Amino acid sequence: MSAREAAIAALHSRLVTSLAVRNPAPIVLRGETIPQRIPAGGLVVVRDGETVEETPILSPLAWQIEHRAEVEITVAGATPAARNTMLDALLVDIAAAIAGSRTLGGAVEWAQPGSASFEDVEFEGAAAARVAAIPVTLWFTVAGSPLA
């Protein structure tokens, strides 16, 4: 498994474990499409993202990788206030989960969540939803090739 794949899998695993204690707990997926019905606890999707920077380190050859994954949170609720409250609570819990294990169990050297962007969406035949996207920067070092 590549270091990039291990880092993203560790982020997903950390969020699954940390958010499972919420009542109701959100469903935490990786790379899935958003269903038309949002679960009562919300939906969290970890997206693979992209590598932002590859810095070579010479002798022996290694690469310092800065990879930006994205965590997308979708919540539904009867009112805008209910959606905002639920979304805010999930954002706080996600930030705490990452801050509680900056190395994601040793998969990365550092994980840092960024500021969220927000959007209101409507699905045909379903209640309105509120979505937030959080960039999560993952720093790690690999030997030999940026693909390792």
mmCIF file of C-alpha atoms in Angstrom:
data_model
loop_
_atom_site.group_PDB
_atom_site.id
_atom_site.type_symbol
_atom_site.label_atom_id
_atom_site.label_comp_id
_atom_site.label_asym_id
_atom_site.label_seq_id
_atom_site.Cartn_x
_atom_site.Cartn_y
_atom_site.Cartn_z
ATOM 1 C CA MET A 1 0.000 0.000 0.000
ATOM 2 C CA SER A 2 1.336 3.426 -0.889
ATOM 3 C CA ALA A 3 1.944 6.039 1.809
ATOM 4 C CA ARG A 4 -0.767 8.212 0.224
ATOM 5 C CA GLU A 5 -3.324 5.406 0.367
ATOM 6 C CA ALA A 6 -2.312 4.578 3.949
ATOM 7 C CA ALA A 7 -2.720 8.235 4.949
ATOM 8 C CA ILE A 8 -6.193 8.582 3.450
ATOM 9 C CA ALA A 9 -7.300 5.223 4.867
ATOM 10 C CA ALA A 10 -6.033 6.293 8.303
ATOM 11 C CA LEU A 11 -8.000 9.566 8.079
ATOM 12 C CA HIS A 12 -11.144 7.636 7.160
ATOM 13 C CA SER A 13 -10.586 5.127 9.964
ATOM 14 C CA ARG A 14 -9.982 7.890 12.514
ATOM 15 C CA LEU A 15 -13.249 9.605 11.571
ATOM 16 C CA VAL A 16 -15.220 6.326 11.629
ATOM 17 C CA THR A 17 -13.965 5.575 15.147
ATOM 18 C CA SER A 18 -14.279 9.094 16.549
ATOM 19 C CA LEU A 19 -17.724 9.883 15.167
ATOM 20 C CA ALA A 20 -19.247 6.511 16.140
ATOM 21 C CA VAL A 21 -19.912 7.838 19.660
ATOM 22 C CA ARG A 22 -22.335 10.509 18.400
ATOM 23 C CA ASN A 23 -26.049 9.821 18.799
ATOM 24 C CA PRO A 24 -27.219 9.402 16.139
ATOM 25 C CA ALA A 25 -23.885 8.608 14.550
ATOM 26 C CA PRO A 26 -23.194 9.830 11.017
ATOM 27 C CA ILE A 27 -22.362 7.386 8.282
ATOM 28 C CA VAL A 28 -18.688 7.815 7.327
ATOM 29 C CA LEU A 29 -17.778 6.735 3.792
ATOM 30 C CA ARG A 30 -14.842 7.102 1.471
ATOM 31 C CA GLY A 31 -15.207 8.284 -2.112
ATOM 32 C CA GLU A 32 -18.943 7.588 -2.355
ATOM 33 C CA THR A 33 -21.678 9.656 -3.977
ATOM 34 C CA ILE A 34 -24.222 11.373 -1.759
ATOM 35 C CA PRO A 35 -27.486 9.392 -1.545
ATOM 36 C CA GLN A 36 -30.838 11.147 -1.917
ATOM 37 C CA ARG A 37 -31.718 10.390 1.697
ATOM 38 C CA ILE A 38 -29.338 11.743 4.292
ATOM 39 C CA PRO A 39 -29.105 9.646 7.489
ATOM 40 C CA ALA A 40 -30.387 11.241 10.715
ATOM 41 C CA GLY A 41 -26.825 11.630 12.047
ATOM 42 C CA GLY A 42 -25.528 13.102 8.809
ATOM 43 C CA LEU A 43 -23.157 11.832 6.171
ATOM 44 C CA VAL A 44 -19.373 12.245 6.126
ATOM 45 C CA VAL A 45 -17.468 11.385 2.947
ATOM 46 C CA VAL A 46 -13.667 11.350 2.784
ATOM 47 C CA ARG A 47 -12.495 12.293 -0.704
ATOM 48 C CA ASP A 48 -8.981 11.359 -1.874
ATOM 49 C CA GLY A 49 -8.105 14.891 -2.985
ATOM 50 C CA GLU A 50 -4.788 15.703 -4.615
ATOM 51 C CA THR A 51 -1.100 16.081 -3.962
ATOM 52 C CA VAL A 52 -0.286 19.760 -3.548
ATOM 53 C CA GLU A 53 3.495 19.621 -3.299
ATOM 54 C CA GLU A 54 6.318 17.093 -3.680
ATOM 55 C CA THR A 55 9.657 18.226 -2.262
ATOM 56 C CA PRO A 56 12.711 16.057 -2.948
ATOM 57 C CA ILE A 57 15.116 15.337 -0.110
ATOM 58 C CA LEU A 58 18.479 14.109 -1.381
ATOM 59 C CA SER A 59 20.902 11.498 -0.056
ATOM 60 C CA PRO A 60 19.162 9.162 0.341
ATOM 61 C CA LEU A 61 16.380 10.151 -2.054
ATOM 62 C CA ALA A 62 13.061 10.729 -0.335
ATOM 63 C CA TRP A 63 10.048 12.925 -0.985
ATOM 64 C CA GLN A 64 8.202 15.158 1.455
ATOM 65 C CA ILE A 65 4.590 15.003 0.279
ATOM 66 C CA GLU A 66 1.851 17.508 1.042
ATOM 67 C CA HIS A 67 -1.455 15.896 0.112
ATOM 68 C CA ARG A 68 -4.811 17.595 0.529
ATOM 69 C CA ALA A 69 -7.752 15.254 1.123
ATOM 70 C CA GLU A 70 -11.272 16.589 1.557
ATOM 71 C CA VAL A 71 -13.887 15.714 4.149
ATOM 72 C CA GLU A 72 -17.407 16.482 2.962
ATOM 73 C CA ILE A 73 -20.182 16.661 5.559
ATOM 74 C CA THR A 74 -23.857 16.642 4.597
ATOM 75 C CA VAL A 75 -26.710 17.074 7.069
ATOM 76 C CA ALA A 76 -30.463 17.329 6.688
ATOM 77 C CA GLY A 77 -32.927 18.927 9.047
ATOM 78 C CA ALA A 78 -36.402 20.403 9.200
ATOM 79 C CA THR A 79 -35.159 23.992 9.517
ATOM 80 C CA PRO A 80 -32.052 25.933 8.524
ATOM 81 C CA ALA A 81 -31.248 26.404 12.233
ATOM 82 C CA ALA A 82 -31.391 22.640 12.850
ATOM 83 C CA ARG A 83 -29.103 21.978 9.871
ATOM 84 C CA ASN A 84 -26.634 24.652 10.989
ATOM 85 C CA THR A 85 -26.530 23.301 14.547
ATOM 86 C CA MET A 86 -25.949 19.712 13.442
ATOM 87 C CA LEU A 87 -23.325 20.717 10.883
ATOM 88 C CA ASP A 88 -21.459 22.865 13.392
ATOM 89 C CA ALA A 89 -21.378 20.025 15.933
ATOM 90 C CA LEU A 90 -19.984 17.624 13.312
ATOM 91 C CA LEU A 91 -17.328 20.138 12.245
ATOM 92 C CA VAL A 92 -16.194 20.539 15.861
ATOM 93 C CA ASP A 93 -16.084 16.749 16.346
ATOM 94 C CA ILE A 94 -14.098 16.202 13.132
ATOM 95 C CA ALA A 95 -11.565 18.867 14.107
ATOM 96 C CA ALA A 96 -11.235 17.265 17.561
ATOM 97 C CA ALA A 97 -10.783 13.801 16.030
ATOM 98 C CA ILE A 98 -7.911 15.000 13.852
ATOM 99 C CA ALA A 99 -6.337 17.083 16.637
ATOM 100 C CA GLY A 100 -6.543 14.043 18.927
ATOM 101 C CA SER A 101 -4.212 12.080 16.636
ATOM 102 C CA ARG A 102 -2.201 14.408 14.401
ATOM 103 C CA THR A 103 -0.195 11.472 13.048
ATOM 104 C CA LEU A 104 -3.317 9.393 12.368
ATOM 105 C CA GLY A 105 -1.802 6.453 14.188
ATOM 106 C CA GLY A 106 1.604 6.914 12.556
ATOM 107 C CA ALA A 107 0.352 7.024 8.942
ATOM 108 C CA VAL A 108 1.431 10.663 8.502
ATOM 109 C CA GLU A 109 3.827 13.105 10.103
ATOM 110 C CA TRP A 110 1.093 15.715 10.555
ATOM 111 C CA ALA A 111 -2.594 16.163 9.701
ATOM 112 C CA GLN A 112 -4.145 19.625 9.666
ATOM 113 C CA PRO A 113 -7.796 20.460 8.956
ATOM 114 C CA GLY A 114 -8.468 23.738 7.161
ATOM 115 C CA SER A 115 -11.401 26.120 7.098
ATOM 116 C CA ALA A 116 -14.713 24.812 5.816
ATOM 117 C CA SER A 117 -16.647 26.017 2.807
ATOM 118 C CA PHE A 118 -20.448 25.809 2.971
ATOM 119 C CA GLU A 119 -23.294 25.210 0.560
ATOM 120 C CA ASP A 120 -27.048 24.659 0.796
ATOM 121 C CA VAL A 121 -28.329 21.962 -1.553
ATOM 122 C CA GLU A 122 -31.690 20.550 -2.482
ATOM 123 C CA PHE A 123 -32.319 17.072 -3.781
ATOM 124 C CA GLU A 124 -35.333 16.329 -5.923
ATOM 125 C CA GLY A 125 -38.004 14.758 -3.746
ATOM 126 C CA ALA A 126 -36.005 15.220 -0.547
ATOM 127 C CA ALA A 127 -35.584 17.822 2.182
ATOM 128 C CA ALA A 128 -32.961 20.545 1.871
ATOM 129 C CA ALA A 129 -29.481 19.769 3.130
ATOM 130 C CA ARG A 130 -26.454 21.760 4.232
ATOM 131 C CA VAL A 131 -22.972 20.725 3.087
ATOM 132 C CA ALA A 132 -19.532 21.681 4.347
ATOM 133 C CA ALA A 133 -16.219 20.703 2.773
ATOM 134 C CA ILE A 134 -13.061 20.677 4.875
ATOM 135 C CA PRO A 135 -9.619 20.372 3.306
ATOM 136 C CA VAL A 136 -7.358 18.154 5.415
ATOM 137 C CA THR A 137 -3.669 18.500 4.626
ATOM 138 C CA LEU A 138 -1.611 15.365 5.203
ATOM 139 C CA TRP A 139 2.192 15.578 5.340
ATOM 140 C CA PHE A 140 4.293 12.429 4.978
ATOM 141 C CA THR A 141 7.683 11.324 3.648
ATOM 142 C CA VAL A 142 8.258 8.484 1.195
ATOM 143 C CA ALA A 143 11.468 6.908 -0.078
ATOM 144 C CA GLY A 144 12.461 6.693 -3.730
ATOM 145 C CA SER A 145 9.370 7.946 -5.549
ATOM 146 C CA PRO A 146 6.396 10.217 -4.827
ATOM 147 C CA LEU A 147 4.210 7.239 -5.730
ATOM 148 C CA ALA A 148 5.695 4.966 -3.052
#
